[in-house]
Each structure stands twice: as C-alpha cells, then as structure tokens.
mmCIF file of C-alpha atoms in Angstrom:
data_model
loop_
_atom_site.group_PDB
_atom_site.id
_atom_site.type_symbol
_atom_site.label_atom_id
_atom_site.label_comp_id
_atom_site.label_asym_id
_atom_site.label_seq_id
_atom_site.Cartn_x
_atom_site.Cartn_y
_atom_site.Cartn_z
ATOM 1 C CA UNK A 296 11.867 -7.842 -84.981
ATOM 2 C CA UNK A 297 15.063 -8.664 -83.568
ATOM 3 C CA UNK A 298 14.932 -4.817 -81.699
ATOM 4 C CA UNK A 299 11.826 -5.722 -80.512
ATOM 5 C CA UNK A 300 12.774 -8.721 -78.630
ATOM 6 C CA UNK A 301 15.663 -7.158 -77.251
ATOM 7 C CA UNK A 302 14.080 -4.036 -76.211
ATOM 8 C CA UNK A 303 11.792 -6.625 -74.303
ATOM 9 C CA UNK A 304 14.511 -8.560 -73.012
ATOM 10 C CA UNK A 305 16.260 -5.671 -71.469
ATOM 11 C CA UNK A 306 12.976 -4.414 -69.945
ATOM 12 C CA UNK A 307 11.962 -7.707 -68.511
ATOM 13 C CA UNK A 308 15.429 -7.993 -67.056
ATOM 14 C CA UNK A 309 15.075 -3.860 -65.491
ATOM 15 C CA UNK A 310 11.333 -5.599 -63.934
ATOM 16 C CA UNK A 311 13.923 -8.145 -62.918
ATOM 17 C CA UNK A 312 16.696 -6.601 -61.482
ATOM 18 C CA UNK A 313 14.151 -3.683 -59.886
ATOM 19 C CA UNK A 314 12.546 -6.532 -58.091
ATOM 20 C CA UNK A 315 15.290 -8.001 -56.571
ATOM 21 C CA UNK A 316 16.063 -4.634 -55.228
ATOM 22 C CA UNK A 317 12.657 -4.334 -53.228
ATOM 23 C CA UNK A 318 13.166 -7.367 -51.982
ATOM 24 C CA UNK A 319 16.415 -7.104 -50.870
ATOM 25 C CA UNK A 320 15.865 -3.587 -49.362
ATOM 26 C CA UNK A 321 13.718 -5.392 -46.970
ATOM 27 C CA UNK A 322 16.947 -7.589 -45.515
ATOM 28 C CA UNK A 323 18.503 -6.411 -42.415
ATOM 29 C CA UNK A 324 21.948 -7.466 -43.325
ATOM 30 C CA UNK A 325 21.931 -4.987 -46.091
ATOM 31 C CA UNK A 326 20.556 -1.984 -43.519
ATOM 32 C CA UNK A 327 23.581 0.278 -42.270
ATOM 33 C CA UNK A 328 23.663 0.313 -38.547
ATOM 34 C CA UNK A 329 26.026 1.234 -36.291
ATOM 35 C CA UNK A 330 26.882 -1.546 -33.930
ATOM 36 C CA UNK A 331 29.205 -0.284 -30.709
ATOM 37 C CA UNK A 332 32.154 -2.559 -29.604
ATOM 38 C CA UNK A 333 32.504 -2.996 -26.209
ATOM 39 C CA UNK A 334 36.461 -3.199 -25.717
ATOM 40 C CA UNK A 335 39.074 -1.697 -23.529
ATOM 41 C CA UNK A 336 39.952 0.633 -26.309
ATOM 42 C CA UNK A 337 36.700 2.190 -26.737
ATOM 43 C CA UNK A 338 34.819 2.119 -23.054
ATOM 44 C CA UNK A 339 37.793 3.611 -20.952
ATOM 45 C CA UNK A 340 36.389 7.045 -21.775
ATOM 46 C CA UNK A 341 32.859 6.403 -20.897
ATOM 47 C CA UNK A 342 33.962 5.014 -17.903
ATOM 48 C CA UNK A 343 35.413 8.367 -17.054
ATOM 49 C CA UNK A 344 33.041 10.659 -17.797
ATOM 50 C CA UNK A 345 30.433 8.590 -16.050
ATOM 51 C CA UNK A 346 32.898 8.845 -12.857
ATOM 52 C CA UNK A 347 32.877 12.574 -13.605
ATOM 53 C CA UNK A 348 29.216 12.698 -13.622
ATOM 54 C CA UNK A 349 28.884 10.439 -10.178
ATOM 55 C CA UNK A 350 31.410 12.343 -8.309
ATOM 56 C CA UNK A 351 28.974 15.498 -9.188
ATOM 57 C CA UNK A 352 26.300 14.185 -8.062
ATOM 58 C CA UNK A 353 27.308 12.935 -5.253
ATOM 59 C CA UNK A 354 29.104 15.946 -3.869
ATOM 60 C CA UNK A 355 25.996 18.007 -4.724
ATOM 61 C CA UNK A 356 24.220 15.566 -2.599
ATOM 62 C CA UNK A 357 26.578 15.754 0.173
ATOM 63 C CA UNK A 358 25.842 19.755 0.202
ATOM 64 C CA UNK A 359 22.716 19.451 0.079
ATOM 65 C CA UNK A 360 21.127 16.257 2.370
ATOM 66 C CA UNK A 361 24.271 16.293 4.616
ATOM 67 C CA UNK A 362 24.360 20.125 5.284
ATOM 68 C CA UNK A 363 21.071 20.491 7.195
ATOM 69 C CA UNK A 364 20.526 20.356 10.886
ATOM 70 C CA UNK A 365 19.337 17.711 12.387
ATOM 71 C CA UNK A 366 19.418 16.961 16.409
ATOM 72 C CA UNK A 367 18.508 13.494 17.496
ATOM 73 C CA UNK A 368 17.790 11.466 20.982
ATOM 74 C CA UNK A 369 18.049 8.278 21.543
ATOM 75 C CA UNK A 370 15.654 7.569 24.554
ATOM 76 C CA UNK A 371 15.010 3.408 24.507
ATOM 77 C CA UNK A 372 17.056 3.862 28.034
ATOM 78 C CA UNK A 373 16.043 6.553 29.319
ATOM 79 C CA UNK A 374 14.724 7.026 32.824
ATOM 80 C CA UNK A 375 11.304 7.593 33.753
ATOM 81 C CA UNK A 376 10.912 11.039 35.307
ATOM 82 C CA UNK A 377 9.660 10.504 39.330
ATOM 83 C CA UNK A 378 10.452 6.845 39.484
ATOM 84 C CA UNK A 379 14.495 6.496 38.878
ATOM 85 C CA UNK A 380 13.695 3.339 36.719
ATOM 86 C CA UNK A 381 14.851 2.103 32.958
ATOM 87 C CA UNK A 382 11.459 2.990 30.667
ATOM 88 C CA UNK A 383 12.313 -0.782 28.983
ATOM 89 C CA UNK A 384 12.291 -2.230 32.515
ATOM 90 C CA UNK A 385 9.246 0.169 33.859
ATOM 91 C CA UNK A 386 6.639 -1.589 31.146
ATOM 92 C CA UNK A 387 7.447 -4.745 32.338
ATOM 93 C CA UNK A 388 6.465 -4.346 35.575
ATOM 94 C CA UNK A 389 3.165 -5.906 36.464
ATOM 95 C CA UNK A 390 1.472 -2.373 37.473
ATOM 96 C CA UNK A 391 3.144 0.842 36.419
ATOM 97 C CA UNK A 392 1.585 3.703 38.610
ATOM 98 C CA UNK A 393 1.372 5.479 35.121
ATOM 99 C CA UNK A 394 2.866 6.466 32.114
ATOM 100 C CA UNK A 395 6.420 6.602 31.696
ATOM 101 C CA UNK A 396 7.689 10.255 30.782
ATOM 102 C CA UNK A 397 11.347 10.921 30.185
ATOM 103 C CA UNK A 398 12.443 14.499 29.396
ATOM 104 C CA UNK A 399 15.790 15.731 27.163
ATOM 105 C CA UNK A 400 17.313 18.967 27.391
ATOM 106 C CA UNK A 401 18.079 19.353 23.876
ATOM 107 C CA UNK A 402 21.064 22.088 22.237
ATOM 108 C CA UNK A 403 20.111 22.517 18.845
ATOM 109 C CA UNK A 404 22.889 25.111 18.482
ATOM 110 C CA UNK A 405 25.559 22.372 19.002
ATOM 111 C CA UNK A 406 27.269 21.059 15.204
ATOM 112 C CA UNK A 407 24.751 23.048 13.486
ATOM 113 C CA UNK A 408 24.701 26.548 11.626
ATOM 114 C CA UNK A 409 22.372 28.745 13.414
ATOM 115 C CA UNK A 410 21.548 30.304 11.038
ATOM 116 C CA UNK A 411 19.793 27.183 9.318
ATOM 117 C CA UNK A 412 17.245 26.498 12.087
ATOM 118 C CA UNK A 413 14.437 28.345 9.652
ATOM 119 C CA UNK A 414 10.657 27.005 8.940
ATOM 120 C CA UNK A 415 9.389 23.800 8.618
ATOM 121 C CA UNK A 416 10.827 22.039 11.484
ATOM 122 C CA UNK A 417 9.616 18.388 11.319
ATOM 123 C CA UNK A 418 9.920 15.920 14.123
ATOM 124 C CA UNK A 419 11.043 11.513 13.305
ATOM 125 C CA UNK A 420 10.797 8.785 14.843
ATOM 126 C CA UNK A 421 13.176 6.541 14.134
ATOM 127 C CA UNK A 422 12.942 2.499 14.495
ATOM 128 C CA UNK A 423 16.457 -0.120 14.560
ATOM 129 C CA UNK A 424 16.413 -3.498 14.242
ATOM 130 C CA UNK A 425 12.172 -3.424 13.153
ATOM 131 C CA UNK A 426 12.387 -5.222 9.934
ATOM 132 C CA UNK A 427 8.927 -4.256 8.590
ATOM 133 C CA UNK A 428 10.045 -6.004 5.561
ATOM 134 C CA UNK A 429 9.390 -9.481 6.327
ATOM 135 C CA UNK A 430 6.583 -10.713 3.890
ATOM 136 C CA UNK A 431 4.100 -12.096 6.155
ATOM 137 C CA UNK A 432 4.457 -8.964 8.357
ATOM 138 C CA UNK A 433 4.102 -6.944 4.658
ATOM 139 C CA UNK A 434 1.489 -9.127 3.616
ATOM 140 C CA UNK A 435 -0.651 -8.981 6.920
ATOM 141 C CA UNK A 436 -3.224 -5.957 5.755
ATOM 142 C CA UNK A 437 -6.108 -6.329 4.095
ATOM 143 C CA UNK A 438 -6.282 -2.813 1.417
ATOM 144 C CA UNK A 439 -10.164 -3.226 0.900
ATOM 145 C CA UNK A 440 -10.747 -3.398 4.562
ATOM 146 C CA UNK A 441 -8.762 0.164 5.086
ATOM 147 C CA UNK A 442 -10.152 1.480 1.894
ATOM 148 C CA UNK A 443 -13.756 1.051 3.514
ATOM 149 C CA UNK A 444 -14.843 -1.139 1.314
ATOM 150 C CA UNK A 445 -15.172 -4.409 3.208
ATOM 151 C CA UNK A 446 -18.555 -4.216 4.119
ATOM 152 C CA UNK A 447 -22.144 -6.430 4.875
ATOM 153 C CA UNK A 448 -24.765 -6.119 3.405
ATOM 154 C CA UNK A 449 -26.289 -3.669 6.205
ATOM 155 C CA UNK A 450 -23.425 -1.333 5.646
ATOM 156 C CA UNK A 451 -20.854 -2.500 8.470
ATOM 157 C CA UNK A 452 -17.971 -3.766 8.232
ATOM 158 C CA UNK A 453 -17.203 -7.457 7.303
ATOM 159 C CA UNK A 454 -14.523 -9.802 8.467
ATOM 160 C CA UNK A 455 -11.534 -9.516 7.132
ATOM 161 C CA UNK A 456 -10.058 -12.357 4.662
ATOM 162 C CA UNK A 457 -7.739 -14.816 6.286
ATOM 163 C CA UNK A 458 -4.631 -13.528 5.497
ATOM 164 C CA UNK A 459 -5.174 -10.628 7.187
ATOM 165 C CA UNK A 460 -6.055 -11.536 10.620
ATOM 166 C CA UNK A 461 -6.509 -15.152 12.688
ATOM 167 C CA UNK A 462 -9.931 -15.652 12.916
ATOM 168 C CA UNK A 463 -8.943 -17.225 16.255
ATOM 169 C CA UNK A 464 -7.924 -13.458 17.146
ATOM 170 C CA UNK A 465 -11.464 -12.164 16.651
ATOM 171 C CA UNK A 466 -13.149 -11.271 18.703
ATOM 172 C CA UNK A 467 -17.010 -13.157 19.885
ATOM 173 C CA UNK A 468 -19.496 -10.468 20.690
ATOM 174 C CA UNK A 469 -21.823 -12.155 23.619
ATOM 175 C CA UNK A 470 -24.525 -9.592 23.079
ATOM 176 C CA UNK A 471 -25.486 -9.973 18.982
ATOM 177 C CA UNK A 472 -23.636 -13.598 19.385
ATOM 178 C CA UNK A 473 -22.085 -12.066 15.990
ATOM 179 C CA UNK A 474 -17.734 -12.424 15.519
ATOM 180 C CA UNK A 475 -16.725 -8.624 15.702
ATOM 181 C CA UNK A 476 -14.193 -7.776 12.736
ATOM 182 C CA UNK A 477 -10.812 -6.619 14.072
ATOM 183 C CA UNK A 478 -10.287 -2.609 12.316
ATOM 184 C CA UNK A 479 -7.638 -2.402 11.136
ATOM 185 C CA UNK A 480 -6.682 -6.019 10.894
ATOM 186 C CA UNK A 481 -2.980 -7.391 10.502
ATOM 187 C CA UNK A 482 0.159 -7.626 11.994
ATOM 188 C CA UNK A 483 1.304 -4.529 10.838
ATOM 189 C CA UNK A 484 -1.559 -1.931 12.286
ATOM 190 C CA UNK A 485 -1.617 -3.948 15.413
ATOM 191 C CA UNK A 486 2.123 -3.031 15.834
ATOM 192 C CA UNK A 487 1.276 0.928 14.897
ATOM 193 C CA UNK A 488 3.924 3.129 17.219
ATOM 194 C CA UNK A 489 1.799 4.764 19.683
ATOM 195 C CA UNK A 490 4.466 6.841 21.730
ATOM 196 C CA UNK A 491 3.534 10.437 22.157
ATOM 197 C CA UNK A 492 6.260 13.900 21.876
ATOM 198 C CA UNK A 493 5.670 17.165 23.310
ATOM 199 C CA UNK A 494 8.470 20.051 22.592
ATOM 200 C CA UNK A 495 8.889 22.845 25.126
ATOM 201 C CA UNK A 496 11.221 25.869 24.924
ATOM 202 C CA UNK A 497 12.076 28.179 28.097
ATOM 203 C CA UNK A 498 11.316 31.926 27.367
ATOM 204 C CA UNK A 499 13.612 34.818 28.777
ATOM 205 C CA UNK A 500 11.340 35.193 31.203
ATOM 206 C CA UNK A 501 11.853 31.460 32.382
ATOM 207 C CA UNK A 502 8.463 30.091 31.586
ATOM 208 C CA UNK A 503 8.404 26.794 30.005
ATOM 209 C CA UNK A 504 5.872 26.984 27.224
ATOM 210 C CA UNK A 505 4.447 24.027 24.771
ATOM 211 C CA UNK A 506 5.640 24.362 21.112
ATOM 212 C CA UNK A 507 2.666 23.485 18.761
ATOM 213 C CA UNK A 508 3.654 20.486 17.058
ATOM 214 C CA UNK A 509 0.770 19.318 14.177
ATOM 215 C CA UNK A 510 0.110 15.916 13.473
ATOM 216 C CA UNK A 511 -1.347 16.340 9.721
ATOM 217 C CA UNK A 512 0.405 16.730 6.581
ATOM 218 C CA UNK A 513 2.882 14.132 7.864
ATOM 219 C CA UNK A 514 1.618 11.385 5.630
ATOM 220 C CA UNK A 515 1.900 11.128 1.441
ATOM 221 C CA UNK A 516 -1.306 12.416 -0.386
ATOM 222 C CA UNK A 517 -1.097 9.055 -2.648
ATOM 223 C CA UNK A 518 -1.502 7.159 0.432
ATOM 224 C CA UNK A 519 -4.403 9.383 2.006
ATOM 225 C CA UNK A 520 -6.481 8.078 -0.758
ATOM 226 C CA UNK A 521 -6.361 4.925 0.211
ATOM 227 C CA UNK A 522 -7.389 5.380 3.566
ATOM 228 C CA UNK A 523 -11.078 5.897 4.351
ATOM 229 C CA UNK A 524 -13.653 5.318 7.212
ATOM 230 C CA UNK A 525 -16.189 3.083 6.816
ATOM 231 C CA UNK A 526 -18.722 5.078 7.944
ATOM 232 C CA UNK A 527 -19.472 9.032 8.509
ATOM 233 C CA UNK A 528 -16.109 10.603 10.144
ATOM 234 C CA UNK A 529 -18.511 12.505 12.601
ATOM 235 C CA UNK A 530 -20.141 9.555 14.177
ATOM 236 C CA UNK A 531 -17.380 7.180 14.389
ATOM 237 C CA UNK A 532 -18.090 5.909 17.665
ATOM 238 C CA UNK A 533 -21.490 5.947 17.458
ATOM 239 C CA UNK A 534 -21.905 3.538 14.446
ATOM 240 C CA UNK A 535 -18.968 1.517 14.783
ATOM 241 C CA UNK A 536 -19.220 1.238 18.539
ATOM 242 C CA UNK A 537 -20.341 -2.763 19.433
ATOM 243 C CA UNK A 538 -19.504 -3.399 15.808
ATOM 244 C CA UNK A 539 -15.987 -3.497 15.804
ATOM 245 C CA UNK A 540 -12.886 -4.641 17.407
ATOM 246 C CA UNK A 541 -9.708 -2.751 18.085
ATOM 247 C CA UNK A 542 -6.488 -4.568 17.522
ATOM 248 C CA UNK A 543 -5.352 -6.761 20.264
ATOM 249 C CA UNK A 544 -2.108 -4.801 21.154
ATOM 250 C CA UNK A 545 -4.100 -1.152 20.672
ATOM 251 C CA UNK A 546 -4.709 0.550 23.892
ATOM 252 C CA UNK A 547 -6.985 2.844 22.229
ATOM 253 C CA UNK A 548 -10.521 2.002 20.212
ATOM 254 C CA UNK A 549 -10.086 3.284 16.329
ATOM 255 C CA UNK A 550 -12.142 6.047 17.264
ATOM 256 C CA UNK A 551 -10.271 7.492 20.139
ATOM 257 C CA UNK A 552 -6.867 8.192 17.736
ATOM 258 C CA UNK A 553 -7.724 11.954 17.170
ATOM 259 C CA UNK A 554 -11.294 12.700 18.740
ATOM 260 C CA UNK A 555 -10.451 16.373 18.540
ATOM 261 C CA UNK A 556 -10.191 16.514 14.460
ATOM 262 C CA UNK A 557 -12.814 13.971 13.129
ATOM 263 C CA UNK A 558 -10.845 14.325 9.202
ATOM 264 C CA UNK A 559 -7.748 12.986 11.225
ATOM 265 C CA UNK A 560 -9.900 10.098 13.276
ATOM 266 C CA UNK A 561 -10.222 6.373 12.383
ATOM 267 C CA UNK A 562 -8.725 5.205 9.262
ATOM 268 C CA UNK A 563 -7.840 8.152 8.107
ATOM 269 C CA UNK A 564 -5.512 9.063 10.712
ATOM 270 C CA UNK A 565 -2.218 10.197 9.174
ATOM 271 C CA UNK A 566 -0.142 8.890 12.132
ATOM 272 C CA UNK A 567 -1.531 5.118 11.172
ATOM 273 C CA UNK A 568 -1.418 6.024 7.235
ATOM 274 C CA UNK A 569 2.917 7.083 7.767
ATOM 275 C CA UNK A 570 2.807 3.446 9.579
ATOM 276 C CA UNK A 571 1.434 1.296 7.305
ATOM 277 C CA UNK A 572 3.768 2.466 4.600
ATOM 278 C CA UNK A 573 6.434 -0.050 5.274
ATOM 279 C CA UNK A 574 10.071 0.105 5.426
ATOM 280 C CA UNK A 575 12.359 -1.152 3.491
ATOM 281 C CA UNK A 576 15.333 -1.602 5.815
ATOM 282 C CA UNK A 577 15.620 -3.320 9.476
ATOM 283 C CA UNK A 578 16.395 0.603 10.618
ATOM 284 C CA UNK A 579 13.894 3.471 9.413
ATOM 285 C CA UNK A 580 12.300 7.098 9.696
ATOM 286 C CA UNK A 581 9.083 7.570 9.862
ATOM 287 C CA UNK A 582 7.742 11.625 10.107
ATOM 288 C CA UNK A 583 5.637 12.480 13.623
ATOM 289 C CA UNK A 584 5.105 15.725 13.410
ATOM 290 C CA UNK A 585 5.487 19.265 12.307
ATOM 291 C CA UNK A 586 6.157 22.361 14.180
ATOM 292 C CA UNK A 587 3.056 24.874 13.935
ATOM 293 C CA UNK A 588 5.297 28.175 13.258
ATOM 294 C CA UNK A 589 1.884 29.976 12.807
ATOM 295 C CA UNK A 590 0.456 29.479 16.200
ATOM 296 C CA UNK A 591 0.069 32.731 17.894
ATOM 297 C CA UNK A 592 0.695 31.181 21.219
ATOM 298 C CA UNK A 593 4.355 31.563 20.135
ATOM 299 C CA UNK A 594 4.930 34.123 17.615
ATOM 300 C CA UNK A 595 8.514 33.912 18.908
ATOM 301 C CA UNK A 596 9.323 30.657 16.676
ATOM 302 C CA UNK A 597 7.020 31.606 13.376
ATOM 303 C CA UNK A 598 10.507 32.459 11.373
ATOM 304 C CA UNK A 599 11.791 28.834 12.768
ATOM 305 C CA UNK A 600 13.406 27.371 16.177
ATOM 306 C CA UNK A 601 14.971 30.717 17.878
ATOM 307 C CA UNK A 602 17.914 29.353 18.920
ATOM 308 C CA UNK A 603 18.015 32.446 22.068
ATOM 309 C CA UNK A 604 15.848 29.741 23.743
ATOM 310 C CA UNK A 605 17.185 26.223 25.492
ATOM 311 C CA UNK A 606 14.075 23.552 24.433
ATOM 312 C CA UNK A 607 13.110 20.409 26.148
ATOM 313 C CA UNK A 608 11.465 17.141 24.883
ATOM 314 C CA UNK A 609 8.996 15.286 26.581
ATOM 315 C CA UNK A 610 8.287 11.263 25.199
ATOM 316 C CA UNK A 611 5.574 9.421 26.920
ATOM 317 C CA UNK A 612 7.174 6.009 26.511
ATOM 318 C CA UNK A 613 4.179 3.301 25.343
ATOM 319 C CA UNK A 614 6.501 1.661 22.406
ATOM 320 C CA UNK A 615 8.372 -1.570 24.012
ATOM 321 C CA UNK A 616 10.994 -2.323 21.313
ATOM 322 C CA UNK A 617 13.209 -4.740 24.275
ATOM 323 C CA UNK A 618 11.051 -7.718 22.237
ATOM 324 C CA UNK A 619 13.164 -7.818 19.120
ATOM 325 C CA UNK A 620 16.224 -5.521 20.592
ATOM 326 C CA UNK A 621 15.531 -2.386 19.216
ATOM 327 C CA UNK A 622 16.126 1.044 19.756
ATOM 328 C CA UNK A 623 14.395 4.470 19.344
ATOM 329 C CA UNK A 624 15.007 7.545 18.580
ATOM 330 C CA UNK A 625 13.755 11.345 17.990
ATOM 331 C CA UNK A 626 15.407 13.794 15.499
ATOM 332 C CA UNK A 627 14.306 17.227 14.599
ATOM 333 C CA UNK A 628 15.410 18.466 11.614
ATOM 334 C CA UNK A 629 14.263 20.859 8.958
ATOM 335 C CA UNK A 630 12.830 20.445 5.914
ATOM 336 C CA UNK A 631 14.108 20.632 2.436
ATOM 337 C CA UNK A 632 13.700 20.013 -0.836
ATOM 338 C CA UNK A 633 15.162 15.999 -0.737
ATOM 339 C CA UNK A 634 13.560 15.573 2.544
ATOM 340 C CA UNK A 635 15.344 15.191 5.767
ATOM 341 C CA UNK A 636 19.019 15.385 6.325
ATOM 342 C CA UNK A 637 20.447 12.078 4.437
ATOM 343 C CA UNK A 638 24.269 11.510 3.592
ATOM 344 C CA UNK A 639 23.128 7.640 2.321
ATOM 345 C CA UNK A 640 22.350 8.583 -1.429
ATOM 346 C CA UNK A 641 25.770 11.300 -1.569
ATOM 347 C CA UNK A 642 27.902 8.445 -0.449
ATOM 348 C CA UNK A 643 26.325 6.105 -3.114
ATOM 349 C CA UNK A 644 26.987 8.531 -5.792
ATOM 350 C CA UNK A 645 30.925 8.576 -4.497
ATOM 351 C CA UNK A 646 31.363 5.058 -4.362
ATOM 352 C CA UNK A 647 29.887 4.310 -7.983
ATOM 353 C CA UNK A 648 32.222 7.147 -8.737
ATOM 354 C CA UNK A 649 34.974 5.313 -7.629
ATOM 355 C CA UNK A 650 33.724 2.350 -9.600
ATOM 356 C CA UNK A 651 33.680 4.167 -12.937
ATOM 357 C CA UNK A 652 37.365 5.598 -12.116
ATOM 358 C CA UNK A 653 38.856 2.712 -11.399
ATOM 359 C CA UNK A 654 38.262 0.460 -14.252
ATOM 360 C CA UNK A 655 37.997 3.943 -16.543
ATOM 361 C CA UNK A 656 41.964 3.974 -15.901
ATOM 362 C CA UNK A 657 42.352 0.237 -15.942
ATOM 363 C CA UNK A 658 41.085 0.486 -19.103
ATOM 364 C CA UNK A 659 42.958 3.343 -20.499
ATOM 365 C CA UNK A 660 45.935 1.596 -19.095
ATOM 366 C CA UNK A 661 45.241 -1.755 -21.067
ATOM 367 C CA UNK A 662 44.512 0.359 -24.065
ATOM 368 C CA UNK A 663 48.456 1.611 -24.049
ATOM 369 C CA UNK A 664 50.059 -1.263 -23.157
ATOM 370 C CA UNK A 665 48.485 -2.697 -26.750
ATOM 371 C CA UNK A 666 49.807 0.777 -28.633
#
C-alpha cells in the first residue's frame, strides 16, 4: 500500500511539475531574445559602414544624375524680338501689338560631352519662387470634377463644390439664365503655364528648320487616369460649348488646348495633367516636351541633337511671373534612367555620409579612451 501511494505521489507531483512548465513556457521573461545595446562601444562600427554605404551611393549618384547634359535659359528678361522692350514690362502694357517672342542662340556643345547629346532629348520648364505648395492653392481642385464625374442629371457638367472655386467667380449665362460651371475649377488650373517653345537648328546649307518637339508622353500614366473629359473627346466644343466656363485667367476655351489631337484636348491634355501635379518646393521642373527624333522632316537629328548644327529657341512669352518675383527658365537635357540631370539626391547621400563618419569615429574614439 505504502508503494502505491508513493508511486501516486510522485506522479501527481510529475502532473505537477509538467504543468508548471506549460505555463511558464508561455512567459516572456523566460523566452531567449537577443536585445541590442545601443552604446558607444557597440554602434561606432555601424556608424561606419553606414558612412561607407552613403558615400557609395552618393558618388554613384553624382556619376550618374550629375554627368548628363543639360543646357538651360533663363528668359524672364529677355527682350521681345521687333520691339526692344523687357517681356515682364511688354505684358503690362495696356495693348501689346502681339505676342512677345524672344529668341536664344543656344551652344549645346559648351560644358558638355558631345558625345552624350543621344535620343530622348526632353525640354523643362522651370518655375522659382512659385510655391505650389501652399494648402489652399493645393487644396483648390476639385478630383471628381477633372475625373468627369461631376455631372447633372442631363449629362453636363455640375458646379463645382465650394472649395474649389468662388461661386462669385462663376460665371451667369444670360441666355439659359443657368450659372455656367468654371472647367477646370481652382486656383491651381487657372494658374496652368501657358507659354509656348519652338526649337530650330540651322542646316549646312543655312536654312533654319523647326525641330519636332511632341507634347505627349510628358505626363505620368498614374495621373492620365485621372484625367477624363466629360463628354465625347471628338465633340468637345460642340457639347460643352454654352455649357461651360473657361477659367478666368485662361486665354483659351478647354477645348482649344490641342484641337489638332482630340486624345490630347480638354481634360486630358497632358500639358494641364504635368501642371496639376504640384510641387513640392518654391522652385520646380515641370517636363514640356520631347524631341520627335523620328520625324522624317529631319532625319538629321533621329540618333539625337547633331551637335554639327548651331540651334535656336523661340519662347512666346504669355507666363507673367513679375506678380510673386519669379523667374523662368528652359533646359534641354536628355533622358535617363533617374530622370533629368539632378546633383540634389548625390549631395544628400554625401552629407549623411559625413554624418555617419563623424560620430562613427567619435564613437570609436570614446570607445578607447574607456579601454
């Protein structure tokens, strides 16, 4: 008897003893982890290697952004070709004769490799002292209204909700005694850049000849999709004609922004799409167009800009930036793989570099004055 109740003993204490084991497997202070310890003594050689790493990158950067051509012009001052006058001070007169053309000689060949002047040749425009990032300038847009979604119920389009425009900005349509919408509405289309570029290059034979320059595929396919007419892009101006208002700074009715290529008209124009992305810095780059290298008007620049040739820009000047004390510019550059040529994001890469160098040998420095 006695074996019995010791054999029972011992197995109630194994129940016992195996039970507090599953419970106490289920206590965190009793898991193994690994918990670092951020000190002097261990983090000076992170430090290091993450300076390594920066210094990398941003040299490759460097190479690659800062290494491509790029020729720019700034033209806010330039002169108006046939009148001798400023182009800030010509669209303030009262009545310009006409629109103000300024013309650049332009040496592409000057601090660039000429050997780099290949395909894809992409004209910027480039905006100082525009900060597009102000909220209420941001905010001023109204998405379902450009999405073509903001209709009545006959199929039009609607008003657009208050934030978006000042209803005391719309416009009152005598003839259906209806309040016309104003498309696009907001501070930020009825700002849209509406300057215009040519590019001409002088052949051997002395003839000045227009370079094709293409004004689609400038704009991001995410933000195509959001972009779409209201109504059939072939009969723009017949359906929305009477029914709509163009913004109040617009020279142009939405309609008339690319007559010749109805897919690039209205809405969906790309030039008003690369706008309405905004900025997020006071100075920015915004693509205009592309160089057509397969035109067959000039075969002699499908392999790129042939830099044999002298070339010559042409801005129509519409864009007064003497408001908020801005300035513009043009750059040509070519295209690669990170975009245009940009030295901002090398230089970042450097100067964390020299952040994780620094206090990787303060560190290491600490760490033998203790030994």
């Amino acid at each position: 008897m006695g074996d019995k109740n010791d054999t029972e003993d011992m197995q109630g204490e194994e129940k016992k003893t195996w039970l507090g084991r599953v419970k106490e497997s289920y206590q965190q202070q009793t898991s193994s982890v690994w918990t670092p310890e951020y000190t002097v003594h261990t983090m000076w050689g992170p430090f290091l290697v993450m300076g390594c790493v920066m210094l990398v990158l941003g040299g490759g950067l460097l190479y690659v952004q800062g290494g491509y051509n790029e020729v720019e012009w700034d033209y806010t001052d330039c002169i108006c070709r046939g009148t001798g006058m400023n182009a800030t001070d010509y669209l303030q007169t009262s009545k310009p004769s006409g629109p103000c053309k300024c013309i650049k000689e332009l040496n592409i060949t000057e601090e660039n490799n000429q050997a780099k002047w290949d395909r894809d040749i992409l004209l910027y425009y480039e905006l100082e002292n525009f900060h597009q990032n102000h909220r209420q300038y941001a905010d001023s847009r109204d998405d379902k209204q450009l999405n073509g979604d903001r209709l009545r119920s006959d199929g039009f389009p609607d008003l657009p909700f208050s934030d978006c425009e000042d209803p005391h900005n719309n416009v009152y349509d005598n003839l259906t005694e209806k309040t016309l919408p104003i498309v696009p509405c907001g501070s930020i289309a009825n700002s849209l850049f509406n300057d215009t570029v040519r590019l001409f290059f002088r052949d051997s034979f002395g003839r000045y000849r227009p370079v094709s320059l293409l004004n689609t595929g400038i704009a991001m396919p995410f933000d195509k999709k959001r972009f779409n007419n209201p109504v059939n892009d072939m009969e723009l101006k017949k359906m929305l004609e009477n029914k709509i208002a163009k913004p109040r700074d617009w020279t142009k009715q939405l309609w008339e922004l690319d007559p010749t290529n109805p897919s690039n008209n209205g809405l969906e124009n790309e030039d008003l799409i690369v706008w309405m992305r905004v900025s997020a810095l006071a100075n920015f780059r915004k693509l205009w167009r592309r160089v057509d290298h397969d035109d067959q008007e000039h075969t002699e620049l499908k392999d790129g800009l042939n830099t044999a040739y002298p070339y010559f820009l042409e801005i129509e000047y519409n864009y007064d930036v003497s408001g908020f004390n801005g300035r513009k510019k043009v750059i040509i550059a070519r295209d690669n793989e990170f975009g245009a040529k940009n030295t901002a994001m090398g230089w970042i890469a450097i100067s964390a570099a020299i952040f994780f160098f620094s206090f990787g040998f303060l560190f290491s420095a600490l760490t033998r004055l203790d030994q």
